């Protein structure tokens, strides 16, 4: 058997298969099959049927547009009777994955650059100029201190600041919210998703939906689960909050669109699932700037060319459209990986049974004799050969 | 062999290896090696070479800026001759992953808060005040109904609304689009990507690109595949649409940047791949608010301080820059998982051959005798021992 | 043994286990155990303990809000002394995952639609009308050429354009930056994350943080690693850049929030990790529109109703809040896959030892005899049977 090609021939023309002991025993036999069955059941049933271990997965790439509709009227001393439409309460006019609807505001009309006393608070009430550091700006001050201490009203004196005057007084947001009627506004969400790996794309406006339906429908989890038009009040209610409470100080609502698709089945079964979650904190003990608000200004020039502005601290609800999901499709790699490990697990059956047969059963020595062939080094004598 | 340490000694100093039957048979031998070869080829070739099963993957983290350039002139009865530059047609002035270019618009000049008749449509044409419900606001109404039915023109009467007057008449977008010249505007996209797991970052402005080239180049899939400056017309054309059609009612264009990188190779081979897709629907039967448009207003104060606004319904193309991709790098875990399963699969070869040898071949009984050693419980008699 | 049910009985009541040669040899035995130990150590130690191979992972879904605070004063010839507050320097007023702070600007006051000479540069200096093509618009021209060549000043003539006049002169950004004081502004980042697969959500404002702390704290990697309020200057410094340099031409800063959570442990151990990266290029040789800037305008109407605008080329720093991370939680699938491959790898031990025992050891022929049973086809004679 020397010589390379002889070795090659041996390698090619020899077939080696392990020698097996066949133990005819109901107990052990049944037990063995049972264990194997269990493992097989796990591999096939759980990994493949339930967890779809045979699928390659991809996560979603998405594009969203949102459009609000609705008009309301407010009646305040400052503004009188005023109509609010989309151009007034959606700021900025368009965003990529979100839309802000102003529900409440603090308006400071006709500000100009100048000098004026601060709104009194613990930091800026003063007795004399000594209490005001010129050029200083606190975190919450609305301007740069001039160093003078001036009368805010008959009784109180505060530090004077160079700022947009008069300075905003935003002690608390109006209650109830000015645009509380926003509860009835509607939001049309258009979402186009794409699974690059499978080059599969779909829209949340399903092809079996008619235009007439879209013109009238309002999303409802039970009756209209695929209508992409949402009533703002319902969104907040679905998240378990009160719109009127939220409208006062504002907040963030997440409109979650879940696209979990099994692309081994018909594309028409790949459907969006909407859910709603409030994304800002409501813990009363961590309400550093609670809710959601920001400031913006409208700028004017008067005859003399001096610049005026109307400062608006806008409270409102930002609707973030969060799209996520996974698509699965049969793929050879994960399938093989799972089959491989499944087979490896089958090996466990034999190991388990061997342990029982060779250590727990009363005939264990008899079985061991059959399974094992003891070979010792010469020096240890060959007595053990007898068990052949 | 009783006693724990004796058992330990046995465990440590004994080496157990399965007993093998070596069958010298060309047929079976070759078949066995062939099957093993196939599985080996699959494991190595497919899993490792093709699907890079030895790599850990990470998905991209990205940051994008976009900047438009271009000027055009329009000539309309309402506005006369008017120049449009970036500050005029990009709204809002900056966004994170997208940029909106206004291509068409309906302008309603000089609106003020007041009372005026609705634009006639099926819902708001009226004969008498009885037809108009005070305080009602329909989904498409531009204000809050006062309950009066007034003359819209000589012939038609419509419900009066409290609204920004005069109300917008947006029956249809101007055709051709006002800013149809936007086709020649250019878009500079700067994209910086990062793979956190591998701490690998790169820009879409490749280091071998000169500034002079960047000042002049225009992206072209064949001639300039790495130029980050895009002509708007080309983007739409590459997606298989007509810019002039799209400009009228607007739409969403996806600029997809794909970063699939094999980090086991040189970083310079990790290159962006641009592709373009239209993201809004064009199904004629689902065109609820087709294309893409939104409203915004410019606010003015006149001498008396009353607020005026110019309402603009802006149609245009929003360019969403969608960055995606996966990077792969050698990692021990997936490698071992794949090797493990590969080995397990090798076991299949033996199983297959055994089936053939022991059940299909004419000498099967002879081979079985060699492979199997039958052991029965005593009660079943020891006859089967004879086959030793 | 013929007959189906007999076969079934055989299948059910027979237990087959491989026959083993037990070689009593210190050398081989120890070696075998050593190899097995190594593989076991790898599978348990590395795959499970280190790489958490028993966990299912999910990537983060996030929502972010950012709010800037700070006031500063500038003193320029054009504007005189002017106060800048949030409403002035944050543009647009709100965005989803980012916030732009204007740090520098070029203001062109009181532009109107009209005709005026271009700012001289290599492309538009002219001798006579012949040098100016009517209706042409270069990439960098601020309007549409009228075809006339007019005096820009006493010495230079440039092509006349129909544009917003006077045209902007943006040769270079002011140095130092106008709003260099922005270095001391603060940024409050609120981040709410969610792992859909595990329905686990958390905020970056940890529940053990008090409101008083939040009102005063400033993020610092060592002393205040969980304070969500950042000083702009520190952000840039942490990324290894100079705020004052960056402020002049603007740029993009990435505020990276990393949420790597092991959900098998207490939720309180799932903490955000902040890091800062500059996202725009600073390569001097690729500075096509370096830094970050964009143009926007404020529109006015004068008495005659003609439209004026103030054009602002805003340089500034955009802060992109990039949230990423993976959460892991025990799951049966990956566990089984890893156990499976681990077992398969254990098989390698036997293979290795067999090779050594049967090919490298001096007693190899003796061992082979014990392990193998040679079976030849009849035609090759049965001589090899003797080794039984």
PDB file of N, CA and C in Angstrom, chain B residues 52 55-56 58 195 197-201 260-267 270 326-330:
ATOM      1  N   UNK B  52     -20.012  35.553   0.687  1.00  0.00           N
ATOM      2  CA  UNK B  52     -19.145  36.114   1.733  1.00  0.00           C
ATOM      3  C   UNK B  52     -19.642  35.743   3.133  1.00  0.00           C
ATOM      4  N   UNK B  55     -18.104  37.004   6.477  1.00  0.00           N
ATOM      5  CA  UNK B  55     -18.042  38.416   6.843  1.00  0.00           C
ATOM      6  C   UNK B  55     -19.118  38.793   7.846  1.00  0.00           C
ATOM      7  N   UNK B  56     -18.733  39.658   8.763  1.00  0.00           N
ATOM      8  CA  UNK B  56     -19.671  40.369   9.616  1.00  0.00           C
ATOM      9  C   UNK B  56     -20.154  41.568   8.813  1.00  0.00           C
ATOM     10  N   UNK B  58     -22.443  45.372   8.509  1.00  0.00           N
ATOM     11  CA  UNK B  58     -22.958  46.523   9.243  1.00  0.00           C
ATOM     12  C   UNK B  58     -23.686  47.406   8.242  1.00  0.00           C
ATOM     13  N   UNK B 195     -19.597  53.525   8.859  1.00  0.00           N
ATOM     14  CA  UNK B 195     -19.959  52.196   9.336  1.00  0.00           C
ATOM     15  C   UNK B 195     -19.480  52.059  10.778  1.00  0.00           C
ATOM     16  N   UNK B 197     -19.658  49.920  13.174  1.00  0.00           N
ATOM     17  CA  UNK B 197     -19.048  48.685  13.668  1.00  0.00           C
ATOM     18  C   UNK B 197     -17.586  48.584  13.257  1.00  0.00           C
ATOM     19  N   UNK B 198     -17.271  49.117  12.082  1.00  0.00           N
ATOM     20  CA  UNK B 198     -15.890  49.050  11.587  1.00  0.00           C
ATOM     21  C   UNK B 198     -15.198  50.409  11.692  1.00  0.00           C
ATOM     22  N   UNK B 199     -15.912  51.400  12.224  1.00  0.00           N
ATOM     23  CA  UNK B 199     -15.395  52.771  12.304  1.00  0.00           C
ATOM     24  C   UNK B 199     -14.756  53.179  10.981  1.00  0.00           C
ATOM     25  N   UNK B 200     -15.488  52.961   9.910  1.00  0.00           N
ATOM     26  CA  UNK B 200     -15.021  53.321   8.567  1.00  0.00           C
ATOM     27  C   UNK B 200     -15.919  54.411   8.012  1.00  0.00           C
ATOM     28  N   UNK B 201     -15.322  55.552   7.618  1.00  0.00           N
ATOM     29  CA  UNK B 201     -16.155  56.619   7.062  1.00  0.00           C
ATOM     30  C   UNK B 201     -15.607  57.072   5.715  1.00  0.00           C
ATOM     31  N   UNK B 260     -22.254  49.718  -1.045  1.00  0.00           N
ATOM     32  CA  UNK B 260     -21.951  48.334  -0.676  1.00  0.00           C
ATOM     33  C   UNK B 260     -20.452  48.134  -0.713  1.00  0.00           C
ATOM     34  N   UNK B 261     -19.874  47.900   0.456  1.00  0.00           N
ATOM     35  CA  UNK B 261     -18.426  47.871   0.554  1.00  0.00           C
ATOM     36  C   UNK B 261     -17.933  46.550   1.114  1.00  0.00           C
ATOM     37  N   UNK B 262     -16.865  46.039   0.508  1.00  0.00           N
ATOM     38  CA  UNK B 262     -16.160  44.885   1.043  1.00  0.00           C
ATOM     39  C   UNK B 262     -14.889  45.403   1.702  1.00  0.00           C
ATOM     40  N   UNK B 263     -14.959  45.569   3.029  1.00  0.00           N
ATOM     41  CA  UNK B 263     -13.851  46.234   3.721  1.00  0.00           C
ATOM     42  C   UNK B 263     -12.629  45.336   3.866  1.00  0.00           C
ATOM     43  N   UNK B 264     -12.724  44.100   3.378  1.00  0.00           N
ATOM     44  CA  UNK B 264     -11.515  43.275   3.343  1.00  0.00           C
ATOM     45  C   UNK B 264     -10.616  43.729   2.195  1.00  0.00           C
ATOM     46  N   UNK B 265     -11.199  44.495   1.276  1.00  0.00           N
ATOM     47  CA  UNK B 265     -10.411  45.015   0.161  1.00  0.00           C
ATOM     48  C   UNK B 265     -10.118  46.495   0.414  1.00  0.00           C
ATOM     49  N   UNK B 266      -9.394  47.113  -0.502  1.00  0.00           N
ATOM     50  CA  UNK B 266      -8.944  48.493  -0.300  1.00  0.00           C
ATOM     51  C   UNK B 266     -10.139  49.428  -0.137  1.00  0.00           C
ATOM     52  N   UNK B 267     -10.000  50.408   0.769  1.00  0.00           N
ATOM     53  CA  UNK B 267     -11.090  51.370   1.007  1.00  0.00           C
ATOM     54  C   UNK B 267     -11.432  52.117  -0.268  1.00  0.00           C
ATOM     55  N   UNK B 270     -14.443  51.075  -2.223  1.00  0.00           N
ATOM     56  CA  UNK B 270     -15.771  51.306  -1.639  1.00  0.00           C
ATOM     57  C   UNK B 270     -16.338  52.582  -2.248  1.00  0.00           C
ATOM     58  N   UNK B 326     -24.564  48.064   2.745  1.00  0.00           N
ATOM     59  CA  UNK B 326     -24.005  47.186   3.768  1.00  0.00           C
ATOM     60  C   UNK B 326     -22.506  47.078   3.546  1.00  0.00           C
ATOM     61  N   UNK B 327     -21.774  47.056   4.649  1.00  0.00           N
ATOM     62  CA  UNK B 327     -20.349  46.798   4.547  1.00  0.00           C
ATOM     63  C   UNK B 327     -20.053  45.450   5.177  1.00  0.00           C
ATOM     64  N   UNK B 328     -19.140  44.714   4.580  1.00  0.00           N
ATOM     65  CA  UNK B 328     -18.778  43.403   5.105  1.00  0.00           C
ATOM     66  C   UNK B 328     -17.302  43.358   5.427  1.00  0.00           C
ATOM     67  N   UNK B 329     -16.965  42.673   6.514  1.00  0.00           N
ATOM     68  CA  UNK B 329     -15.557  42.536   6.893  1.00  0.00           C
ATOM     69  C   UNK B 329     -15.399  41.181   7.561  1.00  0.00           C
ATOM     70  N   UNK B 330     -14.231  40.537   7.348  1.00  0.00           N
ATOM     71  CA  UNK B 330     -14.026  39.220   7.923  1.00  0.00           C
ATOM     72  C   UNK B 330     -14.286  39.253   9.419  1.00  0.00           C
TER      73      UNK B 330
END
